[in-house]
Amino acid sequence: MSDDGTATTTPTPSLFVSYASEDREAARRLRDAIAEHGIEVWYDEDALTGGDAWDQKIRRRIRECDYFMPVISHATEARREGYFRREWRQAAERTLDMADDVMFIVPVSIDDITEAGSRVPERFHQVHWTKCPEGEANAALEELCHRMNRPGYMPSTSGFGSCNVVIAPIGDSPASCVGW
């Protein structure tokens, strides 16, 4: 309650999940687990339709999200090129305008890829990675979701309106993605 007796609400944090198309099933499992913690999920297969300016929407979501979750895997490590690399760089560049203690990039490794020697932007090496084998929920992901839901951890209140978790495939053209 606020001082005037009206109910106050904490804004729902927004999270952009960037994944390679090869990791779609693991990304779905992450999406479902995150939704169970009260974070609304915007999923590309459900929300993007033919004719959408998908690149523009994705870039806007990265600019407006509270947190950015790159899903790191053997598939992303093997790819020399892919749209996900553009998303990752955009998120890393956004941190240049943030205080060093702001939690924004929250990497998840879905297999045995480790931080050391991985092919990710340098900024990703500066934060702790959450391990979620095959995208399965675990205690580490649950704790991360609780931290993101704490108002003290939210870097902004911009959100996406009613769409608060963005999960976008990377490395595919819109025509090859289900629901694009």
PDB file of N, CA and C in Angstrom, residues 24-70:
ATOM      1  N   ARG A  24      15.910 -24.453 -29.800  1.00  0.00           N
ATOM      2  CA  ARG A  24      14.515 -24.049 -29.614  1.00  0.00           C
ATOM      3  C   ARG A  24      13.821 -24.799 -28.472  1.00  0.00           C
ATOM      4  N   GLU A  25      14.002 -26.105 -28.385  1.00  0.00           N
ATOM      5  CA  GLU A  25      13.325 -26.883 -27.334  1.00  0.00           C
ATOM      6  C   GLU A  25      13.814 -26.477 -25.947  1.00  0.00           C
ATOM      7  N   ALA A  26      15.110 -26.287 -25.796  1.00  0.00           N
ATOM      8  CA  ALA A  26      15.646 -25.846 -24.508  1.00  0.00           C
ATOM      9  C   ALA A  26      15.128 -24.451 -24.171  1.00  0.00           C
ATOM     10  N   ALA A  27      15.037 -23.566 -25.172  1.00  0.00           N
ATOM     11  CA  ALA A  27      14.507 -22.221 -24.938  1.00  0.00           C
ATOM     12  C   ALA A  27      13.048 -22.286 -24.498  1.00  0.00           C
ATOM     13  N   ARG A  28      12.268 -23.195 -25.074  1.00  0.00           N
ATOM     14  CA  ARG A  28      10.871 -23.360 -24.648  1.00  0.00           C
ATOM     15  C   ARG A  28      10.804 -23.793 -23.187  1.00  0.00           C
ATOM     16  N   ARG A  29      11.676 -24.720 -22.801  1.00  0.00           N
ATOM     17  CA  ARG A  29      11.679 -25.162 -21.405  1.00  0.00           C
ATOM     18  C   ARG A  29      12.049 -24.006 -20.475  1.00  0.00           C
ATOM     19  N   LEU A  30      13.025 -23.204 -20.871  1.00  0.00           N
ATOM     20  CA  LEU A  30      13.386 -22.028 -20.074  1.00  0.00           C
ATOM     21  C   LEU A  30      12.207 -21.067 -19.981  1.00  0.00           C
ATOM     22  N   ARG A  31      11.557 -20.813 -21.113  1.00  0.00           N
ATOM     23  CA  ARG A  31      10.389 -19.931 -21.138  1.00  0.00           C
ATOM     24  C   ARG A  31       9.341 -20.404 -20.144  1.00  0.00           C
ATOM     25  N   ASP A  32       9.024 -21.688 -20.180  1.00  0.00           N
ATOM     26  CA  ASP A  32       7.997 -22.237 -19.298  1.00  0.00           C
ATOM     27  C   ASP A  32       8.398 -22.116 -17.830  1.00  0.00           C
ATOM     28  N   ALA A  33       9.656 -22.394 -17.532  1.00  0.00           N
ATOM     29  CA  ALA A  33      10.131 -22.305 -16.152  1.00  0.00           C
ATOM     30  C   ALA A  33      10.099 -20.866 -15.653  1.00  0.00           C
ATOM     31  N   ILE A  34      10.484 -19.927 -16.513  1.00  0.00           N
ATOM     32  CA  ILE A  34      10.478 -18.512 -16.135  1.00  0.00           C
ATOM     33  C   ILE A  34       9.048 -18.041 -15.893  1.00  0.00           C
ATOM     34  N   ALA A  35       8.120 -18.464 -16.725  1.00  0.00           N
ATOM     35  CA  ALA A  35       6.711 -18.084 -16.573  1.00  0.00           C
ATOM     36  C   ALA A  35       6.145 -18.565 -15.237  1.00  0.00           C
ATOM     37  N   GLU A  36       6.605 -19.705 -14.776  1.00  0.00           N
ATOM     38  CA  GLU A  36       6.142 -20.229 -13.485  1.00  0.00           C
ATOM     39  C   GLU A  36       6.534 -19.327 -12.325  1.00  0.00           C
ATOM     40  N   HIS A  37       7.457 -18.431 -12.542  1.00  0.00           N
ATOM     41  CA  HIS A  37       7.903 -17.504 -11.500  1.00  0.00           C
ATOM     42  C   HIS A  37       7.261 -16.129 -11.654  1.00  0.00           C
ATOM     43  N   GLY A  38       6.167 -16.071 -12.382  1.00  0.00           N
ATOM     44  CA  GLY A  38       5.396 -14.836 -12.461  1.00  0.00           C
ATOM     45  C   GLY A  38       5.872 -13.837 -13.487  1.00  0.00           C
ATOM     46  N   ILE A  39       6.735 -14.243 -14.364  1.00  0.00           N
ATOM     47  CA  ILE A  39       7.207 -13.346 -15.421  1.00  0.00           C
ATOM     48  C   ILE A  39       6.434 -13.693 -16.689  1.00  0.00           C
ATOM     49  N   GLU A  40       5.761 -12.702 -17.251  1.00  0.00           N
ATOM     50  CA  GLU A  40       5.006 -12.951 -18.481  1.00  0.00           C
ATOM     51  C   GLU A  40       5.961 -13.230 -19.633  1.00  0.00           C
ATOM     52  N   VAL A  41       5.584 -14.203 -20.455  1.00  0.00           N
ATOM     53  CA  VAL A  41       6.464 -14.641 -21.529  1.00  0.00           C
ATOM     54  C   VAL A  41       5.917 -14.216 -22.878  1.00  0.00           C
ATOM     55  N   TRP A  42       6.723 -13.514 -23.647  1.00  0.00           N
ATOM     56  CA  TRP A  42       6.445 -13.219 -25.054  1.00  0.00           C
ATOM     57  C   TRP A  42       7.323 -14.172 -25.841  1.00  0.00           C
ATOM     58  N   TYR A  43       6.696 -14.977 -26.652  1.00  0.00           N
ATOM     59  CA  TYR A  43       7.447 -15.991 -27.396  1.00  0.00           C
ATOM     60  C   TYR A  43       7.280 -15.730 -28.878  1.00  0.00           C
ATOM     61  N   ASP A  44       8.374 -15.686 -29.596  1.00  0.00           N
ATOM     62  CA  ASP A  44       8.360 -15.307 -31.004  1.00  0.00           C
ATOM     63  C   ASP A  44       7.395 -16.137 -31.840  1.00  0.00           C
ATOM     64  N   GLU A  45       7.303 -17.428 -31.576  1.00  0.00           N
ATOM     65  CA  GLU A  45       6.426 -18.281 -32.387  1.00  0.00           C
ATOM     66  C   GLU A  45       4.959 -17.909 -32.218  1.00  0.00           C
ATOM     67  N   ASP A  46       4.615 -17.332 -31.086  1.00  0.00           N
ATOM     68  CA  ASP A  46       3.243 -16.947 -30.808  1.00  0.00           C
ATOM     69  C   ASP A  46       2.958 -15.495 -31.152  1.00  0.00           C
ATOM     70  N   ALA A  47       3.966 -14.627 -31.055  1.00  0.00           N
ATOM     71  CA  ALA A  47       3.720 -13.196 -31.126  1.00  0.00           C
ATOM     72  C   ALA A  47       4.115 -12.525 -32.437  1.00  0.00           C
ATOM     73  N   LEU A  48       5.035 -13.080 -33.177  1.00  0.00           N
ATOM     74  CA  LEU A  48       5.412 -12.474 -34.451  1.00  0.00           C
ATOM     75  C   LEU A  48       4.598 -13.117 -35.561  1.00  0.00           C
ATOM     76  N   THR A  49       4.058 -12.292 -36.404  1.00  0.00           N
ATOM     77  CA  THR A  49       3.246 -12.793 -37.507  1.00  0.00           C
ATOM     78  C   THR A  49       3.802 -12.275 -38.826  1.00  0.00           C
ATOM     79  N   GLY A  50       3.307 -12.849 -39.900  1.00  0.00           N
ATOM     80  CA  GLY A  50       3.733 -12.412 -41.229  1.00  0.00           C
ATOM     81  C   GLY A  50       3.566 -10.910 -41.398  1.00  0.00           C
ATOM     82  N   GLY A  51       4.553 -10.285 -41.957  1.00  0.00           N
ATOM     83  CA  GLY A  51       4.506  -8.851 -42.192  1.00  0.00           C
ATOM     84  C   GLY A  51       5.098  -8.031 -41.067  1.00  0.00           C
ATOM     85  N   ASP A  52       5.381  -8.647 -39.927  1.00  0.00           N
ATOM     86  CA  ASP A  52       6.006  -7.911 -38.832  1.00  0.00           C
ATOM     87  C   ASP A  52       7.414  -7.482 -39.233  1.00  0.00           C
ATOM     88  N   ALA A  53       7.804  -6.316 -38.778  1.00  0.00           N
ATOM     89  CA  ALA A  53       9.177  -5.846 -38.962  1.00  0.00           C
ATOM     90  C   ALA A  53      10.004  -6.491 -37.849  1.00  0.00           C
ATOM     91  N   TRP A  54      10.311  -7.777 -38.017  1.00  0.00           N
ATOM     92  CA  TRP A  54      10.900  -8.584 -36.944  1.00  0.00           C
ATOM     93  C   TRP A  54      12.225  -8.048 -36.443  1.00  0.00           C
ATOM     94  N   ASP A  55      13.110  -7.604 -37.332  1.00  0.00           N
ATOM     95  CA  ASP A  55      14.408  -7.097 -36.903  1.00  0.00           C
ATOM     96  C   ASP A  55      14.225  -5.860 -36.032  1.00  0.00           C
ATOM     97  N   GLN A  56      13.347  -4.971 -36.459  1.00  0.00           N
ATOM     98  CA  GLN A  56      13.083  -3.749 -35.703  1.00  0.00           C
ATOM     99  C   GLN A  56      12.478  -4.078 -34.335  1.00  0.00           C
ATOM    100  N   LYS A  57      11.544  -5.031 -34.296  1.00  0.00           N
ATOM    101  CA  LYS A  57      10.929  -5.433 -33.029  1.00  0.00           C
ATOM    102  C   LYS A  57      11.964  -6.020 -32.078  1.00  0.00           C
ATOM    103  N   ILE A  58      12.815  -6.885 -32.586  1.00  0.00           N
ATOM    104  CA  ILE A  58      13.831  -7.513 -31.745  1.00  0.00           C
ATOM    105  C   ILE A  58      14.789  -6.465 -31.189  1.00  0.00           C
ATOM    106  N   ARG A  59      15.253  -5.562 -32.031  1.00  0.00           N
ATOM    107  CA  ARG A  59      16.168  -4.511 -31.567  1.00  0.00           C
ATOM    108  C   ARG A  59      15.513  -3.631 -30.495  1.00  0.00           C
ATOM    109  N   ARG A  60      14.240  -3.290 -30.704  1.00  0.00           N
ATOM    110  CA  ARG A  60      13.520  -2.474 -29.723  1.00  0.00           C
ATOM    111  C   ARG A  60      13.400  -3.225 -28.398  1.00  0.00           C
ATOM    112  N   ARG A  61      13.102  -4.514 -28.466  1.00  0.00           N
ATOM    113  CA  ARG A  61      12.955  -5.311 -27.236  1.00  0.00           C
ATOM    114  C   ARG A  61      14.274  -5.362 -26.458  1.00  0.00           C
ATOM    115  N   ILE A  62      15.380  -5.480 -27.157  1.00  0.00           N
ATOM    116  CA  ILE A  62      16.680  -5.489 -26.474  1.00  0.00           C
ATOM    117  C   ILE A  62      16.939  -4.132 -25.826  1.00  0.00           C
ATOM    118  N   ARG A  63      16.578  -3.058 -26.495  1.00  0.00           N
ATOM    119  CA  ARG A  63      16.758  -1.719 -25.928  1.00  0.00           C
ATOM    120  C   ARG A  63      15.884  -1.498 -24.697  1.00  0.00           C
ATOM    121  N   GLU A  64      14.707  -2.125 -24.660  1.00  0.00           N
ATOM    122  CA  GLU A  64      13.735  -1.846 -23.611  1.00  0.00           C
ATOM    123  C   GLU A  64      13.709  -2.867 -22.480  1.00  0.00           C
ATOM    124  N   CYS A  65      14.345  -4.018 -22.655  1.00  0.00           N
ATOM    125  CA  CYS A  65      14.231  -5.065 -21.634  1.00  0.00           C
ATOM    126  C   CYS A  65      15.016  -4.705 -20.373  1.00  0.00           C
ATOM    127  N   ASP A  66      14.612  -5.339 -19.279  1.00  0.00           N
ATOM    128  CA  ASP A  66      15.313  -5.163 -18.016  1.00  0.00           C
ATOM    129  C   ASP A  66      16.495  -6.113 -17.896  1.00  0.00           C
ATOM    130  N   TYR A  67      16.371  -7.285 -18.516  1.00  0.00           N
ATOM    131  CA  TYR A  67      17.416  -8.301 -18.461  1.00  0.00           C
ATOM    132  C   TYR A  67      17.558  -8.960 -19.824  1.00  0.00           C
ATOM    133  N   PHE A  68      18.768  -9.427 -20.109  1.00  0.00           N
ATOM    134  CA  PHE A  68      19.062 -10.102 -21.372  1.00  0.00           C
ATOM    135  C   PHE A  68      19.693 -11.445 -21.057  1.00  0.00           C
ATOM    136  N   MET A  69      19.070 -12.529 -21.552  1.00  0.00           N
ATOM    137  CA  MET A  69      19.557 -13.886 -21.274  1.00  0.00           C
ATOM    138  C   MET A  69      20.028 -14.558 -22.563  1.00  0.00           C
ATOM    139  N   PRO A  70      21.337 -14.570 -22.811  1.00  0.00           N
ATOM    140  CA  PRO A  70      21.837 -15.355 -23.938  1.00  0.00           C
ATOM    141  C   PRO A  70      21.882 -16.831 -23.549  1.00  0.00           C
TER     142      PRO A  70
END
